[in-house]
Amino acid sequence: MNERISNEKLRGKIMTADEAAALIPNGAQIGFGGFTGSGYPKELPQALANRIKAAHERGEEFTVNAFTGASTAPELDGALAGVDGMHYRMPYQSDPTLRKKINDGTTLYTDIHLSHSAQLVAEGFMGKLDFAVVEAVRITEDGNIVPTSSVGNNKTYLDMAEKIIIEVNSWQSPDLEGMHDIWNGYLTPPNRPIIPINNVGDRIGDTFLTIDSDKVVAVIETTDRDRNSPFKPIDDDSRAIAGYLLDFYANEVKHGRLPKNLLPLQSGVGNIPNAVLDGLLHSDLENLTSYTEVIQDGMVDLIDAGKLAVASATAFSLSPDYAHNMNENAKNYRKSIVLRPQEISNHPEVIRRLGVLSCNGMIEADIYGNVNSTHVMGTRMMNGIGGSGDFTRNAYISAFVSPSTAKDGAISAIVPMVSHVDHTEHDVMVIITEQGIADLRGLAPRLRAQKIIDNCVHPDFRAQLQEYFDHSLVTSKAKHTPHDLRHSYDWHLNFIENGTMKLSHYR
Amino acid sequence: MNERISNEKLRGKIMTADEAAALIPNGAQIGFGGFTGSGYPKELPQALANRIKAAHERGEEFTVNAFTGASTAPELDGALAGVDGMHYRMPYQSDPTLRKKINDGTTLYTDIHLSHSAQLVAEGFMGKLDFAVVEAVRITEDGNIVPTSSVGNNKTYLDMAEKIIIEVNSWQSPDLEGMHDIWNGYLTPPNRPIIPINNVGDRIGDTFLTIDSDKVVAVIETTDRDRNSPFKPIDDDSRAIAGYLLDFYANEVKHGRLPKNLLPLQSGVGNIPNAVLDGLLHSDLENLTSYTEVIQDGMVDLIDAGKLAVASATAFSLSPDYAHNMNENAKNYRKSIVLRPQEISNHPEVIRRLGVLSCNGMIEADIYGNVNSTHVMGTRMMNGIGGSGDFTRNAYISAFVSPSTAKDGAISAIVPMVSHVDHTEHDVMVIITEQGIADLRGLAPRLRAQKIIDNCVHPDFRAQLQEYFDHSLVTSKAKHTPHDLRHSYDWHLNFIENGTMKLSHYR
């Protein structure tokens, strides 16, 4: 008997993943758990993929519409996309197989702010949700669910779905119980209340997800680990960028515009954010807090060092060693980590109230401070906007970071005009590359342009970017935001045609 | 003796506008009252313009940096811009003279979300504010100020400025007192509290602006009226657009996705919003509410008809007849109208909580649902983003409206790629022209494109827009958001060069 399934009725629903997958018909809309490679169901999606593959081999149509928290892993997105089984997908992804299917036109993908996705489903805009498929640490005596390494949209999907499938995963530590904060008070307008979070660590709800156990059609027992990748060692560019950001914060503190312990930090996932966290670890800063989307290795280090007092997020995104450590010692981290539904972890109300300092990666920025987070060369979807819009738009100070070049120097991250806009000139306050930092706050467009050219662009591209700006100043009839629309995308077109953004001659 | 100035000490500061203007030096940073042609100081700015003009004639440098609530009027923006007296301006404007100076490069203008502007000043990002110049209905016994027909950023400017100049305007009705709701509890992080507004009409503050009377250096007595323009009669296109929006809302109600009395309405200023309000007036809807930026004629009609229970805004934007009526009958409207600081009227926390239905005008939208609200042909600033971002980004349902063509049919409001992005594909839910409506919620990019082409574009441009989309589908290597960057701006370039977006041939 599995001691993690304490409810008698639900124990009666135990079956194999294949048996559970057989319950799901062609065309089903499914809300999956999972956020940044954590806490996603691991066996049902693969069994479903097998079922879809078999149906296709028989010449039958079979696809599903998949909603998640954010990115999942090869066992979910990869498996379903690999058999052409995903007709529709929202709100965020990062799996290579799925990305390919999105960009070849097979899978329809809607790239939605992570804080918006639950609301769209809750109010019925997206149609009926047939299934919710989530992972649990355990099923309680009352038939409720203790979540695992992510919360994501699980609450909304469980509330809205007609049927529920639960994967009880015994790899996930039972000591995670108590770390989650599930608020059942958040309703749709006109009944939406104040979110009573005044401090990063405030707990306002339950430690479990309340479900209608009559809706549960299957319980699957699993032992699979979250599929996370190790971080790369911090490189020089990342360290330089982190240095500029921390110096900038230090200067704000010096001028009395930020408190000594800063304000709650948000950071995207990746090498540069990791370098920022490492920089904080080796700084004099103390009593830091983080109101963010995911808990990364560097935050755990900061907690261990006594520098990060409390962190709020919706999921872990840990390397294998750190995930192992968290499973072993979750009990000790429960006082300093809160995992919330992504609607709350990314909520504009709380982000604006707390005055979050945001820092996110980007694909490219332009001379006026518009940022592209999603589309390579304007057309190819990378991952999605994720929570970068939720945090940037409401941050006290918003920053975007990137190495100044990519593809061995063939691509400049600073371009005349971004080929897709995810964050507008109105929202982007600070841009940083390994070349330097541009604080754009309060600046009119022409001053922003010169500052970005002077401080952020790689020397290989500086002259040609200055040339674009100077030329636009002359040819543009209106001088507020000078552009030459005939040449705005010359760099991108040159890369598409000749493999480099470096122009042999201008115009 | 002016009975509107009850404070003895401040009565001693009464002087002429010319005398007050003489106190302002070259280079001063001034926070002016004023929002959409309401409640702006009317005599000091003109006196200052005269002073600047005289200085320039003597060969002396003299400019000021001007911060406001939003747009003002010829007596402020027009006067100062007309003498080349405005070096810097934020966060919104709509005066023709100032617009010309911005676009010829004379005045540096920063186009900022209206909800962000106070915070930037409060935290010191914008440098020291030398003067606040605001209009008052009266000065109280305690030396505090009753605002007039707008609140805007007055609270923040009065708090932050070193010196204060007050225009006491006896044209403004004393009965406006009691309509304003000035909350002094809103602080900068880490001390920012919950905003305790749960319903549109909730009052959470004082009816007056508390000031440090020691900072007052001048009081000017004026009798000038707000300079508002009459609305044009509702045209067929506006009526058609309003019809589509109201039918859309009715359908949402029918499907149980909106309550019967809808949700709090926000609407931009202009002929289409006026047509929407007129449509509501002639509908069966009752017990409506509005959480918006400005109170327009149509809202007053709705209040008079008993259909609009309560409206919250930061300013009036009334035609002359309606402004006269408001001045006569302000006492009766106080129970149904609340005027708040723009930081609160436009606050994401409250907008998201109440579930506002937003509706704003636009310059152009593209096939993927990106919206340009500010730049004609990508370079020429019209007015600014205003509050459209504050509301759109946090609305329960966001809509953008425009006639499908401009300039006698030479310009299409629906284009292959917008020449400037103010609202991204992630934020724009509904697009409406007189041709029809496109509900984009939850749709992947390619489906959005076909819906917009089918429903919203003018027949004169439909074939050439379909051709761009079809061609991009073929030529674009990635099919998620197909574009042909070589031809994305052909329409704009053709307009710049040949005066029309109609292409004689494609490519």
Coordinates of N, CA and C in Angstrom, one line a residue, chain A residues 216-329:
Chain A
V216 N -11.9 12.9 -9.7 CA -10.6 12.1 -10.0 C -10.9 10.8 -10.7
V217 N -10.4 10.6 -11.9 CA -10.6 9.4 -12.7 C -9.4 8.4 -12.6
A218 N -8.3 8.9 -12.2 CA -7.1 8.1 -12.2 C -6.0 8.6 -11.2
V219 N -5.4 7.7 -10.6 CA -4.2 8.0 -9.7 C -3.1 7.1 -10.2
I220 N -1.9 7.7 -10.5 CA -0.8 7.0 -11.1 C 0.4 7.1 -10.1
E221 N 1.0 6.0 -9.8 CA 2.2 6.1 -8.9 C 3.4 6.2 -9.7
T222 N 4.3 7.2 -9.4 CA 5.5 7.4 -10.1 C 6.7 7.6 -9.2
T223 N 7.9 7.5 -9.7 CA 9.1 7.7 -8.9 C 10.2 8.5 -9.7
D224 N 9.7 9.2 -10.7 CA 10.6 9.9 -11.7 C 11.1 11.2 -11.1
R225 N 12.3 11.5 -11.4 CA 12.8 12.8 -10.9 C 12.5 13.9 -11.9
D226 N 12.4 15.2 -11.4 CA 12.3 16.3 -12.3 C 13.6 16.4 -13.2
R227 N 13.3 16.8 -14.4 CA 14.4 16.8 -15.4 C 15.1 18.1 -15.5
N228 N 16.0 18.5 -14.6 CA 16.6 19.8 -14.7 C 18.1 19.6 -15.1
S229 N 18.6 20.7 -15.8 CA 20.0 20.6 -16.3 C 20.9 21.4 -15.3
P230 N 22.1 21.0 -15.2 CA 23.1 21.7 -14.4 C 23.3 23.1 -15.1
F231 N 23.6 24.1 -14.2 CA 24.0 25.4 -14.8 C 25.5 25.3 -15.3
K232 N 25.7 26.1 -16.3 CA 27.1 26.2 -16.7 C 27.9 27.1 -15.7
P233 N 29.2 26.9 -15.6 CA 30.0 27.8 -14.8 C 29.8 29.3 -15.3
I234 N 29.9 30.2 -14.4 CA 29.7 31.6 -14.7 C 30.9 32.1 -15.6
D235 N 30.5 32.7 -16.8 CA 31.5 33.2 -17.7 C 31.8 34.7 -17.4
D236 N 32.8 35.2 -18.1 CA 33.2 36.5 -17.9 C 32.2 37.6 -18.2
D237 N 31.5 37.3 -19.4 CA 30.4 38.3 -19.8 C 29.3 38.4 -18.7
S238 N 28.9 37.2 -18.3 CA 27.8 37.2 -17.2 C 28.3 37.9 -16.0
R239 N 29.6 37.7 -15.6 CA 30.1 38.3 -14.4 C 30.2 39.9 -14.6
A240 N 30.5 40.3 -15.8 CA 30.6 41.7 -16.1 C 29.2 42.4 -16.0
I241 N 28.2 41.7 -16.6 CA 26.9 42.2 -16.6 C 26.3 42.3 -15.1
A242 N 26.6 41.2 -14.4 CA 26.1 41.2 -13.0 C 26.8 42.4 -12.2
G243 N 28.0 42.6 -12.5 CA 28.7 43.7 -11.8 C 28.1 45.1 -12.1
Y244 N 27.8 45.3 -13.4 CA 27.1 46.6 -13.7 C 25.8 46.7 -12.9
L245 N 25.0 45.7 -12.9 CA 23.7 45.7 -12.2 C 23.9 46.0 -10.7
L246 N 24.8 45.3 -10.1 CA 25.0 45.5 -8.7 C 25.6 46.9 -8.3
D247 N 26.5 47.4 -9.2 CA 27.0 48.7 -9.0 C 25.8 49.7 -9.1
F248 N 25.0 49.5 -10.1 CA 23.8 50.4 -10.3 C 23.0 50.4 -9.0
Y249 N 22.6 49.2 -8.5 CA 21.8 49.2 -7.3 C 22.6 49.9 -6.1
A250 N 23.9 49.7 -6.0 CA 24.6 50.3 -5.0 C 24.5 51.9 -5.1
N251 N 24.6 52.3 -6.3 CA 24.5 53.8 -6.5 C 23.1 54.3 -6.2
E252 N 22.1 53.5 -6.4 CA 20.7 53.9 -6.0 C 20.6 54.0 -4.5
V253 N 21.2 53.0 -3.8 CA 21.2 53.0 -2.4 C 21.9 54.3 -1.9
K254 N 23.1 54.6 -2.5 CA 23.9 55.7 -2.1 C 23.1 57.0 -2.2
H255 N 22.2 57.1 -3.2 CA 21.4 58.4 -3.4 C 20.1 58.3 -2.7
G256 N 19.9 57.3 -1.9 CA 18.7 57.2 -1.1 C 17.4 56.8 -1.9
R257 N 17.7 56.3 -3.1 CA 16.5 55.9 -3.9 C 16.1 54.4 -3.7
L258 N 17.0 53.7 -3.1 CA 16.7 52.3 -2.7 C 17.1 52.1 -1.3
P259 N 16.4 51.2 -0.5 CA 16.8 50.9 0.9 C 18.1 50.1 0.8
K260 N 18.8 50.0 2.0 CA 20.1 49.3 2.1 C 20.0 47.9 1.7
N261 N 18.9 47.2 2.0 CA 18.8 45.8 1.6 C 18.0 45.7 0.3
L262 N 18.1 46.7 -0.5 CA 17.4 46.8 -1.8 C 15.9 46.6 -1.7
L263 N 15.3 46.1 -2.7 CA 13.8 45.8 -2.7 C 13.7 44.3 -3.1
P264 N 12.6 43.7 -3.1 CA 12.5 42.3 -3.5 C 13.0 42.1 -4.9
L265 N 13.8 41.1 -5.1 CA 14.5 40.9 -6.4 C 13.7 39.9 -7.2
Q266 N 13.5 40.1 -8.5 CA 13.0 39.1 -9.4 C 14.1 38.9 -10.4
S267 N 14.3 37.6 -10.8 CA 15.3 37.4 -11.9 C 14.8 36.2 -12.7
G268 N 15.0 36.4 -14.0 CA 14.8 35.3 -14.9 C 15.8 34.2 -14.7
V269 N 15.6 33.1 -15.5 CA 16.5 31.9 -15.3 C 17.7 32.0 -16.3
G270 N 18.8 31.5 -15.9 CA 19.9 31.5 -16.8 C 21.2 31.9 -16.2
N271 N 22.2 32.0 -17.1 CA 23.6 32.2 -16.6 C 23.8 33.6 -16.0
I272 N 23.2 34.6 -16.7 CA 23.4 36.0 -16.2 C 22.7 36.2 -14.8
P273 N 21.4 35.8 -14.7 CA 20.8 35.8 -13.3 C 21.6 35.1 -12.3
N274 N 22.2 33.9 -12.7 CA 23.0 33.2 -11.8 C 24.2 33.9 -11.3
A275 N 24.8 34.7 -12.3 CA 26.0 35.5 -11.9 C 25.6 36.6 -11.0
V276 N 24.4 37.2 -11.2 CA 23.9 38.3 -10.3 C 23.8 37.7 -8.9
L277 N 23.2 36.5 -8.8 CA 23.0 35.9 -7.5 C 24.3 35.6 -6.8
D278 N 25.3 35.2 -7.7 CA 26.6 34.9 -7.1 C 27.3 36.2 -6.7
G279 N 27.0 37.3 -7.4 CA 27.6 38.6 -7.0 C 27.0 39.1 -5.7
L280 N 25.7 38.8 -5.5 CA 25.0 39.2 -4.2 C 25.6 38.4 -3.1
L281 N 26.0 37.1 -3.4 CA 26.5 36.2 -2.4 C 27.9 36.8 -1.9
H282 N 28.6 37.4 -2.8 CA 29.9 37.9 -2.4 C 29.9 39.4 -2.1
S283 N 28.7 40.0 -1.9 CA 28.6 41.4 -1.6 C 28.4 41.5 -0.1
D284 N 28.3 42.8 0.3 CA 28.1 43.1 1.8 C 26.6 43.2 2.1
L285 N 25.8 43.0 1.0 CA 24.3 43.1 1.2 C 23.8 42.1 2.2
E286 N 22.8 42.5 2.9 CA 22.2 41.5 3.9 C 20.7 41.7 3.9
N287 N 20.0 40.7 4.4 CA 18.6 40.7 4.6 C 17.8 41.0 3.3
L288 N 18.3 40.3 2.3 CA 17.6 40.5 1.0 C 16.4 39.7 0.9
T289 N 15.5 40.0 0.0 CA 14.3 39.2 -0.3 C 14.1 39.1 -1.8
S290 N 13.3 38.1 -2.1 CA 13.1 37.8 -3.5 C 11.6 37.5 -3.8
Y291 N 10.9 38.3 -4.6 CA 9.6 38.0 -5.0 C 9.7 37.7 -6.5
T292 N 9.7 36.4 -6.9 CA 10.1 36.1 -8.2 C 9.3 34.9 -8.7
E293 N 9.7 34.3 -9.8 CA 8.9 33.2 -10.4 C 9.5 31.9 -10.0
V294 N 10.8 31.7 -10.1 CA 11.4 30.4 -9.8 C 12.6 30.6 -8.8
I295 N 12.8 29.6 -8.0 CA 13.9 29.5 -7.1 C 15.0 28.8 -7.8
Q296 N 16.2 29.5 -7.9 CA 17.3 28.9 -8.6 C 18.4 28.5 -7.6
D297 N 19.4 27.8 -8.1 CA 20.5 27.4 -7.2 C 21.1 28.6 -6.4
G298 N 21.3 29.7 -7.1 CA 21.9 30.9 -6.5 C 21.2 31.4 -5.3
M299 N 19.8 31.3 -5.3 CA 19.0 31.7 -4.2 C 19.2 30.8 -3.0
V300 N 19.3 29.5 -3.3 CA 19.5 28.5 -2.2 C 20.9 28.9 -1.5
D301 N 21.9 29.2 -2.3 CA 23.2 29.6 -1.8 C 23.0 30.8 -0.9
L302 N 22.2 31.8 -1.3 CA 22.0 33.0 -0.6 C 21.3 32.7 0.7
I303 N 20.3 31.8 0.7 CA 19.6 31.4 1.9 C 20.6 30.7 2.9
D304 N 21.4 29.8 2.3 CA 22.4 29.1 3.2 C 23.4 30.0 3.8
A305 N 23.7 31.1 3.1 CA 24.7 32.1 3.6 C 24.0 33.1 4.6
G306 N 22.7 33.0 4.7 CA 22.0 33.9 5.6 C 21.8 35.3 5.1
K307 N 21.9 35.4 3.7 CA 21.8 36.7 3.1 C 20.4 37.0 2.5
L308 N 19.7 35.9 2.2 CA 18.4 36.0 1.6 C 17.4 35.5 2.7
A309 N 16.6 36.5 3.2 CA 15.8 36.2 4.3 C 14.6 35.3 3.9
V310 N 14.0 35.7 2.7 CA 12.8 34.9 2.3 C 12.6 35.1 0.8
A311 N 12.2 34.0 0.1 CA 11.9 34.0 -1.3 C 10.5 33.5 -1.6
S312 N 9.8 34.2 -2.5 CA 8.5 33.7 -2.9 C 8.6 33.4 -4.4
A313 N 8.0 32.3 -4.8 CA 8.0 31.9 -6.2 C 6.9 31.0 -6.5
T314 N 6.8 30.5 -7.7 CA 5.8 29.5 -8.0 C 6.4 28.1 -8.3
A315 N 7.7 28.0 -8.4 CA 8.4 26.7 -8.7 C 9.9 26.8 -8.4
F316 N 10.4 25.6 -8.3 CA 11.9 25.5 -8.3 C 12.4 25.3 -9.7
S317 N 13.6 25.8 -9.9 CA 14.3 25.5 -11.1 C 15.8 25.2 -10.7
L318 N 16.0 24.0 -10.2 CA 17.3 23.7 -9.6 C 18.1 22.7 -10.4
S319 N 19.4 22.8 -10.4 CA 20.2 21.8 -11.0 C 20.1 20.5 -10.2
P320 N 20.5 19.3 -10.8 CA 20.3 18.0 -10.1 C 20.8 18.0 -8.7
D321 N 22.0 18.5 -8.5 CA 22.6 18.4 -7.1 C 21.7 19.3 -6.1
Y322 N 21.3 20.4 -6.6 CA 20.5 21.3 -5.7 C 19.1 20.7 -5.5
A323 N 18.6 20.1 -6.5 CA 17.3 19.4 -6.3 C 17.3 18.3 -5.3
H324 N 18.4 17.6 -5.4 CA 18.7 16.5 -4.4 C 18.7 17.1 -3.0
N325 N 19.5 18.1 -2.9 CA 19.7 18.8 -1.6 C 18.3 19.3 -1.0
M326 N 17.5 19.9 -2.0 CA 16.2 20.4 -1.5 C 15.3 19.3 -1.0
N327 N 15.3 18.1 -1.7 CA 14.5 17.0 -1.3 C 15.0 16.5 0.1
E328 N 16.3 16.5 0.3 CA 16.8 16.1 1.6 C 16.5 17.0 2.7
N329 N 16.5 18.3 2.4 CA 16.5 19.3 3.5 C 15.3 20.3 3.4

